[in-house]
Short mmCIF file of C-alpha atoms in Angstrom, two decimals:
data_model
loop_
_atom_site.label_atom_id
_atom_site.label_comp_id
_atom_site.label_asym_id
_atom_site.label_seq_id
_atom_site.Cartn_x
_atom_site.Cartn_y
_atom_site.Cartn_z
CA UNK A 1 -69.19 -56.59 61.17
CA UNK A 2 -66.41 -54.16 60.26
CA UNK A 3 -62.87 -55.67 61.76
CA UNK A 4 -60.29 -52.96 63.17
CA UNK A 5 -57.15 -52.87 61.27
CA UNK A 6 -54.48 -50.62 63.13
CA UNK A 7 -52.32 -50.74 59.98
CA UNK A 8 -55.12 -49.12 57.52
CA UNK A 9 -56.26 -46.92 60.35
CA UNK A 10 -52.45 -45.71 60.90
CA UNK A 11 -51.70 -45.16 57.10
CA UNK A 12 -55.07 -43.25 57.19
CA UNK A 13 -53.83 -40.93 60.19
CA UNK A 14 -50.78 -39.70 58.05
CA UNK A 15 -52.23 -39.09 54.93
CA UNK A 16 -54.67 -36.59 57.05
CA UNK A 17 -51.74 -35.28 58.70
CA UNK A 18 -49.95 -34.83 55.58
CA UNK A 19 -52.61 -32.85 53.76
CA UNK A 20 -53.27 -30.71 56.58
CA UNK A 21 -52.74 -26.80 55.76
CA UNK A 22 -52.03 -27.44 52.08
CA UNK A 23 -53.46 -25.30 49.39
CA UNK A 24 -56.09 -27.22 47.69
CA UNK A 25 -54.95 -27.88 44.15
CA UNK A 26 -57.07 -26.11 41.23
CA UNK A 27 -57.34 -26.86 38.19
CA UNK A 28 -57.27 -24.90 35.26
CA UNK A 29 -59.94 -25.71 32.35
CA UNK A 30 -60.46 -22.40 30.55
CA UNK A 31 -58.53 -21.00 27.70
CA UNK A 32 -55.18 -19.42 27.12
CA UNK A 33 -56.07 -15.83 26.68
CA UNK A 34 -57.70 -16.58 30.52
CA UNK A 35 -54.61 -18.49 31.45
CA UNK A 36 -52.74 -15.64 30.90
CA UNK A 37 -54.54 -12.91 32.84
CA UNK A 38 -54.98 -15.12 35.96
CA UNK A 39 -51.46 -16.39 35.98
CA UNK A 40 -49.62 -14.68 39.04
CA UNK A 41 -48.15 -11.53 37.71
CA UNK A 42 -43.66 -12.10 38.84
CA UNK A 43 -42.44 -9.01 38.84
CA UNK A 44 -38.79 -9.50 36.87
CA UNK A 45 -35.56 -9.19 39.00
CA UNK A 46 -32.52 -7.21 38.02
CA UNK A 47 -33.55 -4.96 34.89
CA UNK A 48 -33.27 -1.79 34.08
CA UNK A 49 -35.17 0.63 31.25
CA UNK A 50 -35.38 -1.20 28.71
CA UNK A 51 -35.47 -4.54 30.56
CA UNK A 52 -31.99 -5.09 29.97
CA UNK A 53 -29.91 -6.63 33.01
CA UNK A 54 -26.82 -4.59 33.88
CA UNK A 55 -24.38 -6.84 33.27
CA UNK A 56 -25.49 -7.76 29.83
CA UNK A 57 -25.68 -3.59 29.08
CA UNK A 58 -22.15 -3.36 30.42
CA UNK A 59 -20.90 -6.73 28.12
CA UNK A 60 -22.73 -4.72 25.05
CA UNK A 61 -21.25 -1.57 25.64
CA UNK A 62 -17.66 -3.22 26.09
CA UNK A 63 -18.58 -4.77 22.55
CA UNK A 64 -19.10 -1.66 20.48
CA UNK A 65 -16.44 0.21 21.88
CA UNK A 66 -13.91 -2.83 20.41
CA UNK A 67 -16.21 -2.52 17.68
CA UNK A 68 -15.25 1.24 17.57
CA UNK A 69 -11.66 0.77 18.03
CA UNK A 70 -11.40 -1.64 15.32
CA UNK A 71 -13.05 0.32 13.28
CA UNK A 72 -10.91 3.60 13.80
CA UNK A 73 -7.29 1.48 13.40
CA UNK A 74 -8.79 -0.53 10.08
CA UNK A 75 -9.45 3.48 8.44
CA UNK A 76 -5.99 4.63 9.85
CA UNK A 77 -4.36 1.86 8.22
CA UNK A 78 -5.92 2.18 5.11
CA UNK A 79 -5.55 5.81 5.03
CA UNK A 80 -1.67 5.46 5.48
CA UNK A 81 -1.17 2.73 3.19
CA UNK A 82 -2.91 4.96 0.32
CA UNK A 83 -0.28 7.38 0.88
CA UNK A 84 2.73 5.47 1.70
CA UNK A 85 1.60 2.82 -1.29
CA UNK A 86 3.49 4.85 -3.82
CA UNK A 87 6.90 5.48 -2.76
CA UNK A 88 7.14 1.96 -1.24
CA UNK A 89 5.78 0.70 -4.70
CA UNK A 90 8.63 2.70 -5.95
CA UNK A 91 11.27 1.73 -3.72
CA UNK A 92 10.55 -2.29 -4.21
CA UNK A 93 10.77 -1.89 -8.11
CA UNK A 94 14.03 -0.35 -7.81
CA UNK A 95 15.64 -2.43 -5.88
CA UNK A 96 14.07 -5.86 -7.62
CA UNK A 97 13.36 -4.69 -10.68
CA UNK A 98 9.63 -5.80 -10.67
CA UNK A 99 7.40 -4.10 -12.91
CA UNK A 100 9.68 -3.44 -15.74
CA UNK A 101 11.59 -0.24 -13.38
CA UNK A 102 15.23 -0.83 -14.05
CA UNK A 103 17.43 -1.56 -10.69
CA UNK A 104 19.20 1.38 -9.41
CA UNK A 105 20.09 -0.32 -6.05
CA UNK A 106 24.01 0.31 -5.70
CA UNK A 107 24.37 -2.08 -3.01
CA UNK A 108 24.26 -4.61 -6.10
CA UNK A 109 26.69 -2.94 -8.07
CA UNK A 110 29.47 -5.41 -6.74
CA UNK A 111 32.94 -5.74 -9.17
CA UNK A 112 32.26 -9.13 -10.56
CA UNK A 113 29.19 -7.61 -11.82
CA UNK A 114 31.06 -5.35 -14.17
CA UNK A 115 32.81 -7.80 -15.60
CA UNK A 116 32.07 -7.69 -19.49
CA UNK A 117 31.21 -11.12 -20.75
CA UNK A 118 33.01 -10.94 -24.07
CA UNK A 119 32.26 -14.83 -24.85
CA UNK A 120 28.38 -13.45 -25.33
CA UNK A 121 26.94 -11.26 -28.39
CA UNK A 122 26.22 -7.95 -27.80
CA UNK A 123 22.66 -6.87 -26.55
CA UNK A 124 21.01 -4.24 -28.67
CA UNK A 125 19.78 -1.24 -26.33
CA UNK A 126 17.42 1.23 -27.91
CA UNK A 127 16.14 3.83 -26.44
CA UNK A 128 12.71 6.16 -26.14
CA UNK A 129 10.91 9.08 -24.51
CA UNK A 130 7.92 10.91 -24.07
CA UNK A 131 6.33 14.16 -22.39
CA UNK A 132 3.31 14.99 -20.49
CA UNK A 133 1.08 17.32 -22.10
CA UNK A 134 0.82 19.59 -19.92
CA UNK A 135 5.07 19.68 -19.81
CA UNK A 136 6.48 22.21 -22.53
CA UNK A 137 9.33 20.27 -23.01
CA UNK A 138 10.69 19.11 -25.49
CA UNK A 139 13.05 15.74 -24.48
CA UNK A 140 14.72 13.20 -27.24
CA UNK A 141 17.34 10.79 -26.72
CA UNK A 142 20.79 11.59 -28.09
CA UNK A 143 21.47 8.39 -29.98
CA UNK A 144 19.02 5.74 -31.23
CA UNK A 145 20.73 2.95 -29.71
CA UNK A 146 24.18 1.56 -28.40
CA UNK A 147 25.48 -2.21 -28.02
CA UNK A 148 26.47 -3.79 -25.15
CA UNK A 149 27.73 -7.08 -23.64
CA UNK A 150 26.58 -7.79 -20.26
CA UNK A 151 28.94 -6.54 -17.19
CA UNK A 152 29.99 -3.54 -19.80
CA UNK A 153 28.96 -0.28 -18.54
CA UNK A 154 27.59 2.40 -21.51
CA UNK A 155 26.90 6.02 -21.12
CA UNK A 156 23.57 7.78 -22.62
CA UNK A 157 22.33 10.87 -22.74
CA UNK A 158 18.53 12.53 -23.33
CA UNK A 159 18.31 16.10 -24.03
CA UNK A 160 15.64 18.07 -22.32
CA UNK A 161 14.56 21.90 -24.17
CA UNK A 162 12.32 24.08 -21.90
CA UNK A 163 9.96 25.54 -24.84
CA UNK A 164 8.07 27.91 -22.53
CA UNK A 165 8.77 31.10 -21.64
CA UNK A 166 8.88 31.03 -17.70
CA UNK A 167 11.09 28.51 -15.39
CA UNK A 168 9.46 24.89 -15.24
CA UNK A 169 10.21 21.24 -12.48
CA UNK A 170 9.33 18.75 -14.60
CA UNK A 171 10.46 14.80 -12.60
CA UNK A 172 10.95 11.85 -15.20
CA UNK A 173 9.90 8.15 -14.65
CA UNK A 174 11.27 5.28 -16.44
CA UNK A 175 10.65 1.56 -17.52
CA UNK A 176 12.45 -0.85 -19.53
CA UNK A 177 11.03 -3.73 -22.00
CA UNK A 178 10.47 -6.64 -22.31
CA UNK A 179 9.46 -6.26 -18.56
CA UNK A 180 11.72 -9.34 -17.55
CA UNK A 181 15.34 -7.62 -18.22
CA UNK A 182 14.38 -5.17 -15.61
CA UNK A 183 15.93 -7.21 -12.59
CA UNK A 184 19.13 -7.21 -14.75
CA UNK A 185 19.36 -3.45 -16.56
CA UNK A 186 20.95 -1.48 -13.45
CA UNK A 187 21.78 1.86 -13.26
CA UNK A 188 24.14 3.31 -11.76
CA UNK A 189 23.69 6.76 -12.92
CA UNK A 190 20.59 8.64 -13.98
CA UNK A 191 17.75 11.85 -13.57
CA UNK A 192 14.63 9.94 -13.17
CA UNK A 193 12.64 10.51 -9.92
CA UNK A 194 14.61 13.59 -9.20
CA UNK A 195 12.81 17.54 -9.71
CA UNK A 196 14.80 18.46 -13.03
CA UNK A 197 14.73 22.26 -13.38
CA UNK A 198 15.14 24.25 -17.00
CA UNK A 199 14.96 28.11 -17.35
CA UNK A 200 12.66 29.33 -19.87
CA UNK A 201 14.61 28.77 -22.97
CA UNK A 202 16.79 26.28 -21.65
CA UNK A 203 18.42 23.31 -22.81
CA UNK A 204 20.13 20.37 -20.87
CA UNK A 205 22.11 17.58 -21.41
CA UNK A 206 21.22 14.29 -18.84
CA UNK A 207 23.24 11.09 -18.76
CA UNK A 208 22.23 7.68 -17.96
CA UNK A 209 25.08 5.45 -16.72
CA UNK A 210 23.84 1.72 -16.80
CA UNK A 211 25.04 -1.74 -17.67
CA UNK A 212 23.58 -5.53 -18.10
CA UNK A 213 23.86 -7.93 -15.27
CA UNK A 214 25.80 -10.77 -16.57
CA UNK A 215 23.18 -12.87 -14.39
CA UNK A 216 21.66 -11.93 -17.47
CA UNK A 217 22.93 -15.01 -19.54
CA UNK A 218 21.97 -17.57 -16.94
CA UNK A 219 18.35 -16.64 -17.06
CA UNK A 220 16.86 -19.31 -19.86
CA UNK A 221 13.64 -16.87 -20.27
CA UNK A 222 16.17 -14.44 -21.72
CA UNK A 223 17.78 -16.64 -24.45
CA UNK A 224 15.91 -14.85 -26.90
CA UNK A 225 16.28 -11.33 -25.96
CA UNK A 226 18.62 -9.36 -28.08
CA UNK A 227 16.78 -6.33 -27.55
CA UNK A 228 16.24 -3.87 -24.67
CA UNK A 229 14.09 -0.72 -24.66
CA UNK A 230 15.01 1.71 -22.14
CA UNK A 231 12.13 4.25 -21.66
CA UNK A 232 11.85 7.53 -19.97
CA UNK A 233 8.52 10.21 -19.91
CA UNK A 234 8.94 13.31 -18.20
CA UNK A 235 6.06 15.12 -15.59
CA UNK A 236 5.33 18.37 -14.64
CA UNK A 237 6.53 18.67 -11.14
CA UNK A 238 5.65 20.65 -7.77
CA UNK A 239 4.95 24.20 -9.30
CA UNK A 240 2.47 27.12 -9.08
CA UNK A 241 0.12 29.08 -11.78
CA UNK A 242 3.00 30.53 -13.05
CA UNK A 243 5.51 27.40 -12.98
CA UNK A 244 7.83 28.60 -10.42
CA UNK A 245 8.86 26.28 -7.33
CA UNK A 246 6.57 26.99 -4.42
CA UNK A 247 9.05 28.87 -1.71
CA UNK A 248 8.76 26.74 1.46
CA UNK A 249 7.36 28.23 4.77
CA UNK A 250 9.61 30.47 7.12
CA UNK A 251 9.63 27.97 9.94
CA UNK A 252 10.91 25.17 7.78
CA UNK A 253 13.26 26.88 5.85
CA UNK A 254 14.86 27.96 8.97
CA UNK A 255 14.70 24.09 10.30
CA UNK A 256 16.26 22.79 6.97
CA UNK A 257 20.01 22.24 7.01
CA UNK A 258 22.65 25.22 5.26
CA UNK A 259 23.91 22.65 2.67
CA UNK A 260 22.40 19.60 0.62
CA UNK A 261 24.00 17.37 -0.91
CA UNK A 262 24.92 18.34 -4.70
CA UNK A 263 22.70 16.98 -7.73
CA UNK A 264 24.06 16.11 -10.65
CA UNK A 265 25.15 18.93 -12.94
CA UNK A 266 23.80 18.50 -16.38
CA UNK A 267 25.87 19.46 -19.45
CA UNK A 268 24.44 22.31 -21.58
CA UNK A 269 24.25 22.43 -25.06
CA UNK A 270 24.71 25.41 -26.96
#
């Protein structure tokens, strides 16, 4: 004889309740390949072609265009450095001295400078040159070498010979050895990096007003130095076939100012 029990018949009541109208569960037993082409197909939400959501395709093309910028200002840079590299290159060694280019800053050419140190020995300056060869020129120093105490000025001169038979620009660099006297030869006078033209047939005198900075002494790398090479080597300049100076345009001739100032006026020798 079964007994009633309202608590097992009530529990029973909403377990039927609870199940009523749900989906009977399935179960999948067959493989993957099946899996896949009876899984519900969910169409995706928010792509465009290409499936990409528009908010990532707007974050990508923000990307490359920063990419693109970057890009463009790294090339503009380098492009500007390339040019500018060799007159600022230029302009540091002659105001330091690095790289064996003799200072020709005249900010630094203070009194006490030029004080000459007679309690020192005198510093043996020689001096040297050379030509390009494509330059017919022909340039020597005037004397082999002078002797100097430091903070006494001295006065050189090269001599320049156009050997061609048409007007040349020829522009001179210079350098001075050993390397480390270059922060103390300065120059207070001189022709390099300046367009230096000579008729056909021509021959000019060019000075070189310099002296020794009496820093000089205090420097212990120098205790040994006793003698200084000054050295110059002349380039052909801005010229056509022909060697003349190019004429400039109308429109920038007309924009240039009526004077200049005055370049040095070299002594000629007969």
């Amino acid at each position: 004889m079964t007994t009633f029990n309202p608590v097992l018949s009530a529990l029973r009541r909403g377990a039927a309740e609870a199940t009523k109208g749900a989906t009977p569960r399935r179960w999948f037993s067959g493989s993957a390949k099946r899996w896949a082409q009876e899984a519900p197909k969910v169409p995706p939400t928010g792509t465009t072609q290409g499936g990409i959501r528009p908010d990532l395709r707007s974050r990508y093309k923000e990307k490359n265009k920063d990419l693109l910028y970057y890009t463009l200002s790294l090339g503009i840079f380098t492009l500007t450095a390339s040019y500018a590299s060799v007159p600022l290159y230029r302009a540091i060694c002659q105001r330091t001295g690095y790289g064996g280019i003799p200072i020709t800053d005249s900010t630094r050419f203070t009194p006490d400078k030029l004080i000459p140190q007679t309690q020192a020995k005198r510093i043996r300056v020689t001096f040297a040159s050379s030509v390009s060869d494509v330059l017919d020129w022909k340039f020597v120093p005037q004397q082999r070498e002078v002797r100097v105490l430091p903070g006494e000025t001295a006065l050189a001169f090269y001599t320049a010979t156009n050997k061609s038979d048409h007007d040349i620009i020829g522009v001179a660099t210079y350098s001075v050895t050993p390397g480390g006297v270059a922060p103390y030869f300065s120059k207070i006078q001189c022709f390099c990096f300046e367009e230096q033209k000579l008729s056909k047939g021509e021959t000019v005198d060019m000075p070189v007003f310099f002296f020794i900075d009496p820093e000089f002494l205090k420097d212990p790398q120098m205790k040994g130095v006793d003698t200084v090479t000054l050295s110059y080597t002349f380039f052909k300049a801005k010229y056509d076939d022909n060697g003349v100076t190019k004429p400039l345009p109308q429109p920038l001739r007309e924009s240039m100012p009526a004077t200049s100032p005055a370049p040095i006026t070299p002594t000629a020798t007969a």
